[in-house]
PDB file of C-alpha atoms in Angstrom:
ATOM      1  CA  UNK A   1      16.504   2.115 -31.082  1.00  0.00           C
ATOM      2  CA  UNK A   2      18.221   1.502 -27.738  1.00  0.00           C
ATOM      3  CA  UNK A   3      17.416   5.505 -26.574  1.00  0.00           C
ATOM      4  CA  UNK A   4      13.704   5.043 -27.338  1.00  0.00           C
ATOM      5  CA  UNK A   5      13.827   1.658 -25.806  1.00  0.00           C
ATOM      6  CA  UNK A   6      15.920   3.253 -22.422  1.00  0.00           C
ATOM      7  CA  UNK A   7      13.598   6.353 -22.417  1.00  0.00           C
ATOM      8  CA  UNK A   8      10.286   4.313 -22.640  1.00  0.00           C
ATOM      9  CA  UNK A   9      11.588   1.910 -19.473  1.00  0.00           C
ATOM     10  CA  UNK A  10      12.429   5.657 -17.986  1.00  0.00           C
ATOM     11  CA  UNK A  11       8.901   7.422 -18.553  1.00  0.00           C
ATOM     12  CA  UNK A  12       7.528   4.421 -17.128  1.00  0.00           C
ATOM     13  CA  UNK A  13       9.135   3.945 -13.772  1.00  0.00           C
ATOM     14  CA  UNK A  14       8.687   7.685 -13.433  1.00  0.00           C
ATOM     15  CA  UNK A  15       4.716   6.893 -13.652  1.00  0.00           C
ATOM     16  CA  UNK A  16       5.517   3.484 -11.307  1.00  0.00           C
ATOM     17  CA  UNK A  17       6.751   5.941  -8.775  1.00  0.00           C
ATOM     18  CA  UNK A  18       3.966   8.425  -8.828  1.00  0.00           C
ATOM     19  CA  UNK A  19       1.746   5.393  -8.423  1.00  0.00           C
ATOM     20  CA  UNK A  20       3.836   4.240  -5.115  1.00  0.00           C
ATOM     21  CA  UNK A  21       4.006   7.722  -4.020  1.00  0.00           C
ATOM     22  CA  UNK A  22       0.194   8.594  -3.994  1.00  0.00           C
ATOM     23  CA  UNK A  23      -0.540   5.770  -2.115  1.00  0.00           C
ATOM     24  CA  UNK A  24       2.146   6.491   0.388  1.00  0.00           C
ATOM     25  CA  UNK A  25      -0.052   9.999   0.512  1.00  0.00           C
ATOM     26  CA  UNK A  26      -3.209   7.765   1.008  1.00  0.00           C
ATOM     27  CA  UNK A  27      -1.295   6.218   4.148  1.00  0.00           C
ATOM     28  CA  UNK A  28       0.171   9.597   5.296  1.00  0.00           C
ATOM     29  CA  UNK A  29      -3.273  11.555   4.953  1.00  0.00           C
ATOM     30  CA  UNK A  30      -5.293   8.898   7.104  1.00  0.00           C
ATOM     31  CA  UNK A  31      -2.625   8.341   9.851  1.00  0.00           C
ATOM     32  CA  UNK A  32      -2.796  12.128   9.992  1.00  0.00           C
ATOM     33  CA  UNK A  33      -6.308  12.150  10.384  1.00  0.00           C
ATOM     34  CA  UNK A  34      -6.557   9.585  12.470  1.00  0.00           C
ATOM     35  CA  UNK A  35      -4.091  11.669  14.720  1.00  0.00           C
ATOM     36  CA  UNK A  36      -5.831  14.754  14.808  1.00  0.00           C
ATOM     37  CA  UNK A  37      -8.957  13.206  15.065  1.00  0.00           C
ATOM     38  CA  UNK A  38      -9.984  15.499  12.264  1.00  0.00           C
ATOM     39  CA  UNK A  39     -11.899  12.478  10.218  1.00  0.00           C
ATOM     40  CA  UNK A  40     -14.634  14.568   8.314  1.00  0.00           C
ATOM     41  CA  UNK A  41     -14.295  14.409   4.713  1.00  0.00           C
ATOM     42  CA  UNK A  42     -11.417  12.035   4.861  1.00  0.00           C
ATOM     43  CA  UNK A  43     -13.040   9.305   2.688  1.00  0.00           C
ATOM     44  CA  UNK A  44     -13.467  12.137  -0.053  1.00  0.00           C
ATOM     45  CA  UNK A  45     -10.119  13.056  -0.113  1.00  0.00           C
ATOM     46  CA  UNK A  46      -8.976   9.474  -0.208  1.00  0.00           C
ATOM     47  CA  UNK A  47     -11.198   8.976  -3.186  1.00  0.00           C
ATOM     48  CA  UNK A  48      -9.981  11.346  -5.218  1.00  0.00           C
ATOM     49  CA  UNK A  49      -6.027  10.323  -4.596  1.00  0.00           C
ATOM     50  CA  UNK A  50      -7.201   6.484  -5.399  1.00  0.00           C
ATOM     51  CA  UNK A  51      -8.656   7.971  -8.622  1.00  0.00           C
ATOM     52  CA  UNK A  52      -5.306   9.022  -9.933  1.00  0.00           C
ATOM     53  CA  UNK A  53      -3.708   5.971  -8.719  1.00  0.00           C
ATOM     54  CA  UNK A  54      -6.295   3.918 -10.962  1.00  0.00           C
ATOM     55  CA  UNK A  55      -5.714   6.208 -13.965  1.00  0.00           C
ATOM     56  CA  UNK A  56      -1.818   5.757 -13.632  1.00  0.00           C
ATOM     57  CA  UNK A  57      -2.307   1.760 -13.613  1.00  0.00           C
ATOM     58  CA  UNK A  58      -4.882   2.176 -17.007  1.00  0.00           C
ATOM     59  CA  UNK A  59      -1.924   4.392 -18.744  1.00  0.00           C
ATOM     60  CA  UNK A  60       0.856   2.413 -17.606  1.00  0.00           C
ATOM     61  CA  UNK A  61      -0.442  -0.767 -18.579  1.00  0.00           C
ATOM     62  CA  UNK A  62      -0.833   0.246 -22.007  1.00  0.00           C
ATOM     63  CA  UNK A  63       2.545   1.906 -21.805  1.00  0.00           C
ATOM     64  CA  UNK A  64       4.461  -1.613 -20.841  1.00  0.00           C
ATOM     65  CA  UNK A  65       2.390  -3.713 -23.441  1.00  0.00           C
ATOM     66  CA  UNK A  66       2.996  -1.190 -26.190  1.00  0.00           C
ATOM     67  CA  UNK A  67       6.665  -1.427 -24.976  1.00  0.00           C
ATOM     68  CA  UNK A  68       7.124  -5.373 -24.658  1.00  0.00           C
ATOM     69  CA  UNK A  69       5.186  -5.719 -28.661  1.00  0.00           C
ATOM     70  CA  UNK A  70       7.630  -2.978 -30.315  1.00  0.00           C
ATOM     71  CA  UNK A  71      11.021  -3.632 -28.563  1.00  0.00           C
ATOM     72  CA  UNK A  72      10.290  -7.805 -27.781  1.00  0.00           C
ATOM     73  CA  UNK A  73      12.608  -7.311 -24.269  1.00  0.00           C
ATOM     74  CA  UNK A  74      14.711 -10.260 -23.010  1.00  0.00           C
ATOM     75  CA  UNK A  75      16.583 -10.782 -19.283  1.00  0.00           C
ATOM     76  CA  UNK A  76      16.630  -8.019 -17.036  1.00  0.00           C
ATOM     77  CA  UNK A  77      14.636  -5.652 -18.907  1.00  0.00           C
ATOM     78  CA  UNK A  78      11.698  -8.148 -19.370  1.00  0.00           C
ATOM     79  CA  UNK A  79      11.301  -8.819 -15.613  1.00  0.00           C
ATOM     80  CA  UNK A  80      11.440  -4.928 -15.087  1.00  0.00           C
ATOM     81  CA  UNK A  81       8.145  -5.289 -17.698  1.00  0.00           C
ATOM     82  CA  UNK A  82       7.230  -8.218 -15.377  1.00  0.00           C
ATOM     83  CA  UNK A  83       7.283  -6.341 -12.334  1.00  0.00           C
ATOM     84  CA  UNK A  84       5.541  -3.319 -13.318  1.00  0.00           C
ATOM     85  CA  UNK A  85       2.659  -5.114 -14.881  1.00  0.00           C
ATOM     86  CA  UNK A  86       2.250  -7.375 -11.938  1.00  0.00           C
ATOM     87  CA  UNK A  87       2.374  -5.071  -9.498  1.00  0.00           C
ATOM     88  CA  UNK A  88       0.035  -2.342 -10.978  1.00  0.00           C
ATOM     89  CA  UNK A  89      -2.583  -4.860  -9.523  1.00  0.00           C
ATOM     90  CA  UNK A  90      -1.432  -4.517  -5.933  1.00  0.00           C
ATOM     91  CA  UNK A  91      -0.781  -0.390  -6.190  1.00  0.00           C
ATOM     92  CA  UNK A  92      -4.148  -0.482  -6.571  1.00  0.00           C
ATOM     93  CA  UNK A  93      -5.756  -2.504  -4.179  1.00  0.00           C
ATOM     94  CA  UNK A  94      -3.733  -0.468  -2.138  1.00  0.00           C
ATOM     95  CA  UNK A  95      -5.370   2.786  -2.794  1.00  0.00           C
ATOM     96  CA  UNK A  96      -8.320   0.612  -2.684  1.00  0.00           C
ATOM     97  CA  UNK A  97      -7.922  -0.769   0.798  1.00  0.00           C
ATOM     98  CA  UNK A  98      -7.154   3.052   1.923  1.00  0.00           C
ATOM     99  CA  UNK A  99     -10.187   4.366   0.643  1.00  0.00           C
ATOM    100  CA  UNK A 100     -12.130   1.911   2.933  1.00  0.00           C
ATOM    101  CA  UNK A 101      -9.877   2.018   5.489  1.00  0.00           C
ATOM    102  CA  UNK A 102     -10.934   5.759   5.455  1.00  0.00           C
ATOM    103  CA  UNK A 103     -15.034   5.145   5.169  1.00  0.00           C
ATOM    104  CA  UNK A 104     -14.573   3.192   7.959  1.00  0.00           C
ATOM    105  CA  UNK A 105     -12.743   5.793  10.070  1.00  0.00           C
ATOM    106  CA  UNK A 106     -15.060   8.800   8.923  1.00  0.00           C
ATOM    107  CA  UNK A 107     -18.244   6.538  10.200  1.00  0.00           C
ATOM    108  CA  UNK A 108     -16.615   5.823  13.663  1.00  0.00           C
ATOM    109  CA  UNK A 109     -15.467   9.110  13.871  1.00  0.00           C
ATOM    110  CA  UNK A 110     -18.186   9.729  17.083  1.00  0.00           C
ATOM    111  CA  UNK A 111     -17.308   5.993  18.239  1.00  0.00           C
ATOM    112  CA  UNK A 112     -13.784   5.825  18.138  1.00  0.00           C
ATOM    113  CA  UNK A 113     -12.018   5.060  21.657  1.00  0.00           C
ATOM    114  CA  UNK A 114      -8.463   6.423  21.996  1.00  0.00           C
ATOM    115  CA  UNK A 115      -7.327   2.743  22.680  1.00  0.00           C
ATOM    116  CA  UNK A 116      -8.513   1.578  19.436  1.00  0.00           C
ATOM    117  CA  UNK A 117      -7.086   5.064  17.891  1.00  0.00           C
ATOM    118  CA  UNK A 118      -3.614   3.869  19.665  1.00  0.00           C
ATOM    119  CA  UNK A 119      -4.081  -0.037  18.650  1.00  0.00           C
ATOM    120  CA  UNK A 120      -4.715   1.546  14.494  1.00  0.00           C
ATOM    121  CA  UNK A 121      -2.237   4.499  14.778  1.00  0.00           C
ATOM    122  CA  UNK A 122       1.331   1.935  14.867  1.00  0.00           C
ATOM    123  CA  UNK A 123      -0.055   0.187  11.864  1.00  0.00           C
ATOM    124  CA  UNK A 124      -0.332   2.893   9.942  1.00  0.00           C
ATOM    125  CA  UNK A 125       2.750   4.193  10.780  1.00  0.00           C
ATOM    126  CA  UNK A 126       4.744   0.408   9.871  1.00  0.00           C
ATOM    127  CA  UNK A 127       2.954   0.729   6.310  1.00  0.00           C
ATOM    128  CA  UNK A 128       3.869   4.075   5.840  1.00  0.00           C
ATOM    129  CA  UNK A 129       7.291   2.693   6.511  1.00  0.00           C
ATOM    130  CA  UNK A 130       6.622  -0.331   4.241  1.00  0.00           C
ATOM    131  CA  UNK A 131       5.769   1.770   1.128  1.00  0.00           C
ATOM    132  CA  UNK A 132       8.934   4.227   1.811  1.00  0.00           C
ATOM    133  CA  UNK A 133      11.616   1.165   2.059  1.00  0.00           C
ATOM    134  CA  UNK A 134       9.779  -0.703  -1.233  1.00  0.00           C
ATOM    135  CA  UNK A 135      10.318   2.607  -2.883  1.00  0.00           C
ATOM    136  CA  UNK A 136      13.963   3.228  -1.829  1.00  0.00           C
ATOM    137  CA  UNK A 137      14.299  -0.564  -3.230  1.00  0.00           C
ATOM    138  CA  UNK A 138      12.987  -0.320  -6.375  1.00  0.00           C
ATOM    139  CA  UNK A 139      14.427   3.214  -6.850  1.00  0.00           C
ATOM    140  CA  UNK A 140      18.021   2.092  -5.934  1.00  0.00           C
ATOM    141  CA  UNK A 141      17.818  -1.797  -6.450  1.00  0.00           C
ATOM    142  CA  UNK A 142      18.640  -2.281  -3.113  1.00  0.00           C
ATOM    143  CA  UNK A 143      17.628  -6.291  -2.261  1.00  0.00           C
ATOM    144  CA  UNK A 144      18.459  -5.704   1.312  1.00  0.00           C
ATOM    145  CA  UNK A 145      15.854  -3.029   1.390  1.00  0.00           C
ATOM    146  CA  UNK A 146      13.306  -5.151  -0.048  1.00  0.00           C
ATOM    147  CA  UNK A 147      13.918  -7.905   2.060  1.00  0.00           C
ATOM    148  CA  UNK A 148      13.652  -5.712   5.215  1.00  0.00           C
ATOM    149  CA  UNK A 149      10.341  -4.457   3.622  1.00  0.00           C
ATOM    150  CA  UNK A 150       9.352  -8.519   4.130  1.00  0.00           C
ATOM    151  CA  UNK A 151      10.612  -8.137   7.819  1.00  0.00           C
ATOM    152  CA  UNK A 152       8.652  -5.296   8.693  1.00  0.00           C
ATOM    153  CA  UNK A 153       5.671  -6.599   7.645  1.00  0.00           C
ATOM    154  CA  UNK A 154       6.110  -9.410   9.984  1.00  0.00           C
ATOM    155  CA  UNK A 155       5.413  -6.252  12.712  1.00  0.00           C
ATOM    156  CA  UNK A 156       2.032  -5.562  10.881  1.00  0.00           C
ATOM    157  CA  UNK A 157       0.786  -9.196  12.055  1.00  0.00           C
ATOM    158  CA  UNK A 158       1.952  -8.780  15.607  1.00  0.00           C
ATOM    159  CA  UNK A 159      -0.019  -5.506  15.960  1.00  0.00           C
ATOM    160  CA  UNK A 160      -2.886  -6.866  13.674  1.00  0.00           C
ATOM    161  CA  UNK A 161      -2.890  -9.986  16.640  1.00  0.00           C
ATOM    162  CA  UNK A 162      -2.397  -7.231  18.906  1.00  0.00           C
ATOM    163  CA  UNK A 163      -5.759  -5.258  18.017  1.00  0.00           C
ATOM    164  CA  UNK A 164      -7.836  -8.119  17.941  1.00  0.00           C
ATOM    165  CA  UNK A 165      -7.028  -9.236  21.407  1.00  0.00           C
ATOM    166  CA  UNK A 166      -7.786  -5.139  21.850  1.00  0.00           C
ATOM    167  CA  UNK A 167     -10.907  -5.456  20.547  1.00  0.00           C
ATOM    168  CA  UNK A 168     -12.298  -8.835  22.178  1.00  0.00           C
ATOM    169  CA  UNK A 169     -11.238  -7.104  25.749  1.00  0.00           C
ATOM    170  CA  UNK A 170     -13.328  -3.700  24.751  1.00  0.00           C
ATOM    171  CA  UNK A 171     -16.295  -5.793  24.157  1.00  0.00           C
ATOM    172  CA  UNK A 172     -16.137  -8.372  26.873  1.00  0.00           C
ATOM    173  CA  UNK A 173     -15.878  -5.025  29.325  1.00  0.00           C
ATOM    174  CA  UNK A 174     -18.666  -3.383  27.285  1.00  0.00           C
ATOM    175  CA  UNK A 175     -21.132  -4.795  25.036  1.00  0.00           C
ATOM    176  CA  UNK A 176     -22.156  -2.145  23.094  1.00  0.00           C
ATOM    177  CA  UNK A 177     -19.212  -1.714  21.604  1.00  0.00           C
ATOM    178  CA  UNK A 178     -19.641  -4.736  19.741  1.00  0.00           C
ATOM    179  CA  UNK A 179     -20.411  -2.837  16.425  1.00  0.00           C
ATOM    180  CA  UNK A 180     -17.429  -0.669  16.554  1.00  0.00           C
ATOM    181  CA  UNK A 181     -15.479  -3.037  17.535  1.00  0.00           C
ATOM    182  CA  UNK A 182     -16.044  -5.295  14.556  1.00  0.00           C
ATOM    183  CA  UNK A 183     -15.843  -2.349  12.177  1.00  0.00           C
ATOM    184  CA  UNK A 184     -12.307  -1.551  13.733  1.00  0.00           C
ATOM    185  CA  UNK A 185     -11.288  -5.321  13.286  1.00  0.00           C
ATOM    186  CA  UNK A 186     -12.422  -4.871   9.585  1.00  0.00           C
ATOM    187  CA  UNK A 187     -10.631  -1.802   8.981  1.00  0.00           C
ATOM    188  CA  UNK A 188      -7.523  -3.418  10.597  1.00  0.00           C
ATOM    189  CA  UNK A 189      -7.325  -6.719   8.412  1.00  0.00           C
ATOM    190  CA  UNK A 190      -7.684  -4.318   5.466  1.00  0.00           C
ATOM    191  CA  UNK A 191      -4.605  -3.151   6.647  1.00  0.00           C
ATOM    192  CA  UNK A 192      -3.253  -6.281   7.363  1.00  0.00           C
ATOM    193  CA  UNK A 193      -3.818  -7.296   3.569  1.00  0.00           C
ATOM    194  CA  UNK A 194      -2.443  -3.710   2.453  1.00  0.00           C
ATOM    195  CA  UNK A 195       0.796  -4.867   4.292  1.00  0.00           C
ATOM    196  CA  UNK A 196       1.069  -8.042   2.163  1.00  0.00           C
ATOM    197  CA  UNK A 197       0.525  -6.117  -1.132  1.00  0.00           C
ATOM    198  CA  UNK A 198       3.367  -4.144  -0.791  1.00  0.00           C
ATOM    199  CA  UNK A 199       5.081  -7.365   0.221  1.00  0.00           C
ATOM    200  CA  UNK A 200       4.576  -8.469  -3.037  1.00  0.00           C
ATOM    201  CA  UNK A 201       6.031  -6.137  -4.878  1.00  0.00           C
ATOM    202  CA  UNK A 202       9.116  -6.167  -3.074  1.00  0.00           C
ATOM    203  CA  UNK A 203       9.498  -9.582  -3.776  1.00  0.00           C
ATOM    204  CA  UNK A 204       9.128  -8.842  -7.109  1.00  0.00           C
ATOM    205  CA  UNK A 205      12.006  -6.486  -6.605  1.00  0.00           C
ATOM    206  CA  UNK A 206      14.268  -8.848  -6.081  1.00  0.00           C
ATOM    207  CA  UNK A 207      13.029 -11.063  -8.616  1.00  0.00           C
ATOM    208  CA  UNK A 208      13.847  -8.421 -11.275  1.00  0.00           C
ATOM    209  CA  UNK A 209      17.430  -8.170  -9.666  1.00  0.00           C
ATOM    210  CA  UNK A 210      18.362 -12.033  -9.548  1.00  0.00           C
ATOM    211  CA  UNK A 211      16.422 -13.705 -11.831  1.00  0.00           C
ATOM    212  CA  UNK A 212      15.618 -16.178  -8.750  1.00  0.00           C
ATOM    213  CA  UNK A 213      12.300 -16.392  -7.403  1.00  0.00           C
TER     214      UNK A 213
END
């Protein structure tokens, strides 16, 4: 009973890694973009990556509750349950948050200033980051790992502060920049709140370690 038990907790962190590793592809794909400046069609290949990431969440949902009713987990193997199912949610408004993140850069593609491609660029870079070191956490159990993951997001607010001083100083020196401008700031606090998703789950990490919130 204990091998189907250990090979159901197995099938599903395989799926829990796919999930963090497609949206690490989200991140990758955009800051790539971005980059290049080669922004057409970006939103439609976001799309279609944040499509499999919501599929993955619908089958490993059922996969954990089918689990937790036929096995009745206790300890350490109900808080790996715990974190899975909690964090589904934020995988996916992470792939969520990167498909707008992408509409957004696709319609300013004609608009978009190389300062405010420099002030976007960094923070896509620290989530990429992020996403990596919550991965290496979860796959190795590392709680140093996922406490640096909290750290660096602490970087993602200083260059989220950063680009909205950026973007107050392009519209004070021009004016009709105003609508890109806001757009940008939009696109950035999605970021922002993409940073604090994967936040959560590494504190969730840690959780499912200690047993101490």
């Amino acid at each position: 009973m204990r091998e189907v038990f250990d090979s159901a907790i197995h099938d599903i962190s395989v799926d829990f890694l796919r999930m963090q590793s497609l949206t690490l592809e989200q991140i990758s794909k955009i800051r790539s973009a971005l980059a290049s400046g080669s922004l057409l069609g970006l939103h439609r290949k976001i799309k279609i990556l944040d499509l499999e990431v919501d599929r993955i969440e619908i089958e490993l949902e059922s996969a954990c509750l089918n689990a937790i009713a036929r096995h009745q987990p206790m300890a350490k193997d109900l808080r790996f349950f715990l974190l899975i199912l909690k964090s589904l949610t934020d995988l996916e408004r992470v792939g969520d948050y990167a498909v707008h993140i992408a509409a957004d850069l696709e319609d300013l593609s004609g608009d978009l200033k190389p300062s405010a491609r420099g002030d976007v660029l960094p923070m896509l870079g620290r989530l990429a980051d992020m996403l990596e070191r919550m991965s290496y956490a979860y796959t190795e159990q590392d709680l140093a790992a996922a406490e640096t993951v909290r750290e660096m997001d602490d970087d993602i607010d200083s260059l989220y502060e950063q680009l909205q001083r950026s973007s107050l100083t392009r519209i004070l020196e021009d004016p009709r920049s105003l609508s890109s401008s806001l757009k940008i700031n939009r696109m950035a606090r999605s970021l922002e709140r993409l940073g604090d998703h994967i936040v959560n789950i590494a504190k969730r990490i840690g959780y499912w370690e200690t047993g101490q919130r």
